[in-house]
C-alpha positions as MATLAB code, in Angstrom:
seq = 'MASSFLFPFPSQRRRLLAAATAAAVLAALSGTVHAERVIRIVVPFGAGATQDTVARTFSNELGQALGATVIVDNRAGAGGTVGTAQVARAAPDGNTLVLAAASHHLASHLYARLPYDPVKDFTGVSFLGRTGYVVGVPAASGITSIADLIAKARAQPGVLNYASAGNGSASHLATASLAAQAGVQLQHIPFKSTGDATTELLAGRVQVVTGATIAMLPLRSDPRVKLLAYSGTARSRFLPDLPTVAESGLPGYAFDSWLGLLAPAGTPPAEVGRINTAVRKVLADPVVQERLARVGVEAGTLSAAEFQQLLRDDAEAAGRTVRAAGVRIE';
ca = [
     -23.368   50.285  -32.542;
     -19.929   49.372  -31.223;
     -20.982   45.680  -30.089;
     -22.855   45.109  -33.114;
     -20.013   45.914  -35.145;
     -17.604   43.814  -33.071;
     -19.946   40.850  -32.719;
     -22.659   40.890  -35.507;
     -23.994   37.953  -34.606;
     -25.403   36.984  -31.154;
     -24.582   33.123  -31.568;
     -20.846   34.488  -32.070;
     -21.045   36.492  -29.027;
     -22.323   33.680  -26.943;
     -19.588   31.211  -28.122;
     -16.795   33.886  -27.490;
     -18.096   34.619  -24.070;
     -18.387   30.942  -23.224;
     -14.759   30.405  -24.572;
     -13.612   33.292  -22.335;
     -15.201   32.094  -19.187;
     -13.800   28.449  -19.715;
     -10.474   30.071  -20.167;
     -10.663   32.089  -17.037;
     -11.892   28.862  -15.077;
      -9.004   26.883  -16.435;
      -6.375   29.691  -15.609;
      -7.934   29.870  -11.987;
      -7.690   26.078  -11.373;
      -4.140   25.843  -13.152;
      -3.027   28.465  -10.548;
      -4.668   26.642   -7.468;
      -2.733   23.439   -8.721;
       0.393   25.396   -9.240;
       0.075   26.822   -5.755;
      -0.488   23.515   -3.947;
       2.723   22.277   -2.527;
       3.765   18.771   -2.433;
       5.980   17.271    0.198;
       7.380   13.791   -0.429;
       8.498   11.921    2.673;
      10.678    9.090    1.199;
      10.603    5.744    3.096;
      13.702    3.938    2.213;
      12.144    0.759    3.399;
       9.101   -1.307    2.018;
       5.599   -1.137    3.451;
       5.001   -2.192    6.907;
       8.523   -1.333    7.999;
       9.005    0.786   11.045;
       9.622    4.125    8.980;
       6.684    3.507    6.769;
       4.149    2.969    9.708;
       5.718    5.989   11.369;
       5.491    8.327    8.380;
       1.885    7.482    7.740;
       0.746    8.054   11.410;
       1.481   12.016   11.067;
       1.651   12.737    7.425;
      -1.846   13.836    6.964;
      -1.666   16.143   10.042;
       1.730   17.535    8.911;
       0.105   18.498    5.330;
      -2.580   20.360    7.221;
       0.020   22.152    9.404;
       2.066   23.096    6.350;
      -0.604   23.766    3.975;
       0.671   21.252    1.766;
      -0.084   17.766    0.455;
       2.397   15.137    2.117;
       2.848   11.924    0.319;
       4.703    8.819    1.655;
       6.961    7.465   -1.111;
       8.361    3.962   -0.463;
      11.903    3.426   -2.081;
      13.109    0.243   -0.645;
      16.715   -1.650   -1.610;
      19.989   -2.309   -0.513;
      19.365   -1.696    3.240;
      17.804    1.669    2.856;
      20.229    3.222    0.690;
      18.529    3.381   -2.620;
      15.723    5.490   -1.240;
      18.160    7.656    0.741;
      20.316    8.383   -2.077;
      17.163    9.782   -3.963;
      17.011   12.369   -1.315;
      20.690   13.206   -1.171;
      20.216   14.138   -4.817;
      16.985   16.133   -4.698;
      16.626   19.665   -4.588;
      17.274   21.039   -1.238;
      13.976   23.150   -1.040;
      12.241   21.211    1.469;
       9.921   19.317   -0.580;
      11.841   15.930   -0.517;
      12.683   14.709    3.096;
      13.777   11.068    4.142;
      12.330    9.253    7.198;
      15.698    7.950    8.641;
      16.544    5.883   11.454;
      19.672    4.276   12.819;
      20.443    2.338    9.521;
      21.281    5.946    8.068;
      24.555    6.225    9.856;
      25.314    2.484   10.013;
      25.073    2.251    6.282;
      28.389    4.372    5.774;
      30.250    1.981    8.007;
      28.913   -1.019    6.338;
      29.174   -0.379    2.760;
      32.387   -0.256    0.967;
      30.884    2.106   -1.577;
      28.090    4.600   -0.863;
      26.739    7.036   -3.540;
      26.252    9.620   -0.696;
      27.667   10.697    2.487;
      25.224   10.390    5.440;
      26.430   13.389    7.264;
      27.669   15.847    4.627;
      24.839   15.392    2.271;
      21.962   15.878    4.771;
      20.632   18.137    7.392;
      18.440   17.348   10.289;
      15.075   18.662   10.278;
      12.925   17.001   13.053;
      13.534   14.380   15.450;
      10.326   11.998   15.941;
      11.129    9.912   18.787;
      12.882    6.484   19.419;
      12.177    2.776   19.198;
      13.780   -0.429   20.245;
      14.083   -3.958   19.021;
      12.898   -7.384   20.454;
      14.560  -10.666   20.195;
      12.365  -13.518   19.552;
      12.713  -17.260   18.766;
      10.338  -20.087   17.864;
       8.367  -21.311   20.625;
       9.249  -24.821   19.826;
      12.950  -24.326   20.233;
      12.734  -24.354   24.123;
      14.725  -21.494   24.296;
      13.569  -19.075   27.159;
      16.125  -16.432   27.647;
      19.066  -14.766   26.034;
      21.380  -16.810   28.269;
      19.706  -19.991   26.876;
      20.288  -18.826   23.187;
      23.789  -17.917   23.923;
      24.682  -21.360   25.633;
      22.964  -23.102   22.608;
      24.855  -20.978   20.037;
      27.909  -21.828   21.847;
      27.323  -25.448   21.791;
      26.243  -25.535   18.121;
      28.807  -22.966   16.487;
      27.306  -21.632   13.320;
      24.339  -23.768   13.229;
      21.818  -21.380   14.463;
      20.659  -18.621   11.991;
      18.890  -15.334   12.336;
      16.893  -13.308    9.947;
      16.730   -9.617    9.568;
      15.022   -7.122    7.247;
      18.145   -7.110    4.933;
      21.800   -6.679    4.641;
      22.615   -3.386    6.497;
      19.211   -2.875    8.399;
      19.110   -2.113   12.009;
      17.571   -5.547   12.682;
      20.626   -7.040   11.078;
      23.151   -5.137   13.235;
      21.115   -5.615   16.493;
      21.485   -9.344   16.180;
      25.038   -8.949   14.880;
      26.126   -6.967   17.679;
      24.468   -9.268   20.349;
      26.337  -12.509   18.868;
      29.629  -10.500   18.671;
      29.310   -9.343   22.209;
      28.195  -12.799   23.204;
      31.203  -14.372   21.441;
      29.062  -16.573   19.372;
      28.677  -17.641   15.538;
      25.091  -17.076   14.083;
      24.121  -17.455   10.378;
      22.682  -14.265    8.867;
      19.641  -14.718    6.335;
      18.599  -11.229    4.906;
      15.029  -10.682    3.809;
      13.291   -7.762    2.089;
      11.629   -6.479    5.226;
      10.902   -7.227    9.012;
       7.633   -8.671    7.968;
       9.250  -11.272    5.606;
      11.642  -12.191    8.612;
       8.907  -12.619   11.293;
       6.728  -14.656    8.819;
       9.678  -17.149    8.766;
      10.058  -17.012   12.546;
       6.396  -17.838   12.790;
       6.754  -20.786   10.444;
       9.803  -21.990   12.671;
      12.150  -21.925    9.525;
      14.579  -19.255   11.219;
      15.839  -19.632   14.870;
      16.236  -15.915   15.561;
      14.799  -12.584   14.798;
      15.459   -9.390   16.241;
      12.696   -7.038   15.048;
      11.669   -3.579   15.683;
       8.970   -3.154   18.558;
       6.435   -2.465   15.791;
       6.568   -5.885   14.223;
       7.004   -7.863   17.445;
       4.279   -6.368   19.560;
       1.601   -8.279   17.674;
       3.331  -11.600   18.577;
       3.270  -11.174   22.316;
       0.259  -13.521   22.576;
       1.131  -15.830   19.641;
       1.871  -19.408   20.873;
       4.315  -20.174   17.959;
       6.765  -17.359   19.341;
       8.681  -16.780   22.593;
       9.791  -13.334   22.898;
      13.149  -13.239   24.948;
      14.153   -9.694   25.660;
      14.220   -5.978   24.712;
      17.402   -4.292   23.187;
      17.037   -0.999   25.041;
      19.121    0.053   28.130;
      15.799   -0.006   30.065;
      12.541   -1.987   29.679;
      10.244   -0.922   27.256;
       6.887    0.763   28.498;
       5.133   -1.168   25.944;
       6.500   -4.440   27.090;
       7.190   -4.015   30.692;
       7.192   -7.638   31.718;
       9.907   -8.172   29.150;
      13.593   -8.036   30.506;
      16.166   -6.154   28.575;
      18.936   -8.264   26.818;
      21.554   -6.943   29.380;
      19.134   -8.149   32.324;
      18.663  -11.634   30.610;
      22.153  -12.839   30.081;
      24.153  -10.032   28.314;
      25.289   -7.481   30.594;
      26.213   -4.145   28.648;
      24.068   -4.848   25.602;
      21.964   -2.160   24.317;
      20.743   -0.956   20.766;
      18.025    1.359   19.769;
      17.221    3.681   17.053;
      16.183    7.242   16.773;
      13.788    8.189   14.199;
      13.658   11.484   12.210;
      13.282   13.686    9.239;
      16.205   14.709    6.756;
      16.480   16.838    4.121;
      19.244   17.382    1.360;
      22.097   19.367    2.628;
      21.882   23.003    1.649;
      18.121   23.390    2.359;
      17.496   26.720    3.683;
      17.579   27.121    7.473;
      14.173   29.006    7.605;
      12.699   26.236    5.777;
      14.278   23.459    8.001;
      12.782   25.674   10.756;
       9.303   25.810    9.373;
       8.965   22.106    8.901;
      10.462   21.579   12.478;
       7.885   23.667   13.820;
       5.218   22.039   12.248;
       6.317   18.443   13.145;
       6.556   19.578   16.628;
       2.924   20.907   16.719;
       1.713   17.745   15.146;
       3.572   15.509   17.631;
       2.194   17.440   20.673;
      -1.367   16.268   19.532;
      -2.288   13.352   21.923;
      -4.098   11.347   18.943;
      -0.869   11.370   16.891;
       1.120   10.409   20.206;
      -1.383    7.543   20.988;
      -0.859    6.360   17.248;
       3.218    6.355   17.599;
       2.636    4.495   21.033;
       0.667    1.767   19.467;
       3.516    0.754   17.118;
       6.225    0.976   19.781;
       7.686    4.670   19.284;
       8.285    6.861   22.154;
       7.634   10.137   20.619;
       9.725   13.096   21.206;
      10.878   16.578   19.840;
      13.897   18.538   19.590;
      14.805   21.712   17.887;
      16.424   21.543   14.534;
      19.922   22.401   16.113;
      19.431   19.662   18.967;
      18.705   17.175   16.360;
      21.612   18.191   14.255;
      23.702   17.493   17.379;
      22.212   14.230   17.894;
      23.079   13.085   14.380;
      26.701   14.092   15.028;
      26.866   11.790   18.046;
      25.138    8.991   16.265;
      27.309    8.941   13.209;
      30.267    8.340   15.718;
      28.370    5.737   17.790;
      27.435    3.935   14.563;
      31.050    3.440   13.671;
      31.760    1.808   17.148;
      28.800   -0.589   16.664;
      29.663   -1.754   13.114;
      33.290   -2.298   14.062;
      32.112   -4.320   17.272;
      29.802   -6.464   15.277;
      32.455   -7.239   12.790;
      30.306   -6.565    9.822;
      30.974   -5.414    6.528;
      29.149   -5.253    3.009;
      31.042   -5.167   -0.171;
];
C-alpha cells in the first residue's frame, strides 16, 4: 500500500528508478575523475628538444608509479624562461614540475630581467642524468678538428657563424664559451630549436652548431656533416671515437648539462620525497635506461637533498660560465 501511495503509476516508478540509477553512476564517475591526479611536466623548449625527448621517455612509467596521469606540456620561448616562469607561479602541490637543464641557472646570469629567481623560486625534486654537446660543421667546410676551426676563425675574425637553439640556450653558451676561451669571434644566429639549427647545418647555411648529443647522434653517418668533438670532460660512451674539445685543440674546455625535475618553492618535503622515490624506481628500469641511452643521456639518480646541493653548486658555476663567455641578453 505504501508503494502504491508514493508511486501510483508503474511507469512513473520506472522513470524515477532509472533517473536515480543514472545519477548514482554519474556521481561515481565524477568521483573517479576527481580522484585522478594529473601531474604536468612543463618542458620549456619545443618538441624534439633534449628535455622534451627525455620527459617522454619515462612519463608513462612515472604516472604508473605515482598512480597519476603525467602529461608533458611544451611551453617554449625566450631561452626556456617562458615555461619556467609558469612553473614558478604554479601552486606548490607537486602537480606542476619543470624538466630543467643547464639553461635554468644560466638564465639568471644572461638576462637583465627575469620574472623568477632560478634558485629561490624552485626546489629540486629529482635528478635524471647528464648529457653533453657535440660540435659539428658542414663536411664541405674542410674543417676536421677544433684546432682547424679555431685557426680558420682567427684568420677570418667575425666571418664564421654558429647556430643555436635560441638566445640563452645551452647550445648558445656551449659555443660562446668555446669561442671566448679560444679568443676568436663567431657570429651567433639563434633559432627556435636545436632541430632548426641542425637543419641549417645540413643545408650548409651555417658554419658551426654545438648541439645536444640527442640532436647530433643521428648525424654520425650523414655525409653532409663532420662531427668534430664532444664537449664533456671525458669522451662520451655514445661516441667513443670522437675526441673531446679539450683533446682536439682547446685544453681545459668542458661543457655539459644536468637534467632534472624541479617544483615550485614551498612544495611539501613529503611530496618532493614521494616523487623522488617514484622517479628513482622508474630510472632503475633497464628499459627506461636504454631509452635514455639511445638519446645520449647518462641516467643517474640522487636523493632530493643531494640534488638540491648539485643545484646550489651549479648556480655558482653558471655565473662563471656566462662571465667567461661574455654573453648578456637585455
